[in-house]
Amino acid sequence: MTSPSLNHSIGLVNQLATNASLHYSTDQGLISGNCSSNCSNHSTISVMTPDAGRSQQDFLIGLMLAISSSVFIGSSFIFKKLGLLRLAKKQSARAGQGGYGYLKEWLWWAGMILMTSGEFMNFAAYAFAPATLVTPLGALSVIISAVLASWKLKERLNLCGKVGCLLCILGSTVMVIHSPKEQEVKDMEHLQDKLKDPVFIVFAILVVLSAFILICYFAPRYGSKNMLIYISICSVLGSFTVMGCKGVGVAIKETLNGRNEFTNPLTYILLIIVVTCILVQLNYLNRALDTFNTAIVTPIYYVFFTSAVIAASLILFKEFYNMPAMDIVGDLCGFFTIIAGIFLLNAFKDMDISLANLPSLRKDQNNSNSNGDISAVLDRERLIEEDVLTQVTEYNDDNFTDDHNQNHIIF
């Protein structure tokens, strides 16, 4: 027989042992659970890391290709312009008049080779980076073209132009920071599904109709008077060119990864679209460069072309849909900064604006200038009053003479 106190003590000991075992098993479960979750997290990270690294690597490759493309294309404008100027000295049919004598100029061909190389780099960049990143970086070609035009073509690049170049660089940097880092199209099947989107089909029909009307009606009548006609043709077809380049780039990338996409008819359809649009663009871009100032054609073409490409990319690839609001705002701010830079680059290009002739900030000089301006205005008003009084006196004398003569005749 055991005493009640002993039984009570044994019960407490058993209860403590049970609680200890429960806490131990619970802790073990938590530990194992944490371990399993951590292990699963680590395994997930190890799986995601290569994809994230590959995406970042593709982004950098696309970025470098886009910058190199801008350098080549910006230089090509100058070489082609030099070739067209040499052709104009020979008194042959100019490109703006529908002539093709520029095909015999080696400078034009040098510019064509540079542009082709730049377009190939641009073409490759679309396979690695989003169109909303690659296309706006074309603003760098505007800077290259403006600087080389000032040097080789003796076209003016004043202080406003230099500030505009700086704004273009800053805007491009902002767009690079906020642009989408991942592509929205991974394979040709995905692209084919996007091409069947009714919204994109309507957009494509509108683009074709617009280009047809501009080429057949407006270009023959108003192309030589208004450069927006030629530039609009290049821009609306340029949206098709970029979309086609993006698709062909995806096909080439898939083929290099072991999946042959050149057995897919869509690849050849996109190739035909790209080649056709590029040929038409080159024809009308040559006419614009031959007829109008290079420093005006290049930036306006950039704004129109980039806007058309962003609109097409937004409709087809929907690259903005998965971006945070801050990145979308940053991307748009960068684009508008580039437009502001291009405006400064060209709006005041004929004005003599430099640091040397800017108004001085010293107070005494400002006061003397203002006093001089006031005295000049007073002198001008005094001369005007004297001139008016002189004219009134002469008028009265003439009237008096006429009246005297008439009275003399009557009497």
GROMACS .gro file of C-alpha atoms in nm, residues 388-403:
model
   16
  388VAL     CA    1   0.518  11.168  -8.702
  389LEU     CA    2   0.526  11.549  -8.658
  390THR     CA    3   0.731  11.584  -8.974
  391GLN     CA    4   0.482  11.372  -9.170
  392VAL     CA    5   0.186  11.573  -9.032
  393THR     CA    6   0.355  11.903  -9.127
  394GLU     CA    7   0.430  11.781  -9.478
  395TYR     CA    8   0.074  11.656  -9.512
  396ASN     CA    9  -0.068  11.995  -9.406
  397ASP     CA   10   0.164  12.181  -9.644
  398ASP     CA   11   0.060  11.957  -9.931
  399ASN     CA   12  -0.309  12.012  -9.855
  400PHE     CA   13  -0.256  12.387  -9.835
  401THR     CA   14  -0.081  12.388 -10.171
  402ASP     CA   15  -0.355  12.179 -10.333
  403ASP     CA   16  -0.630  12.406 -10.195
   0.00000   0.00000   0.00000
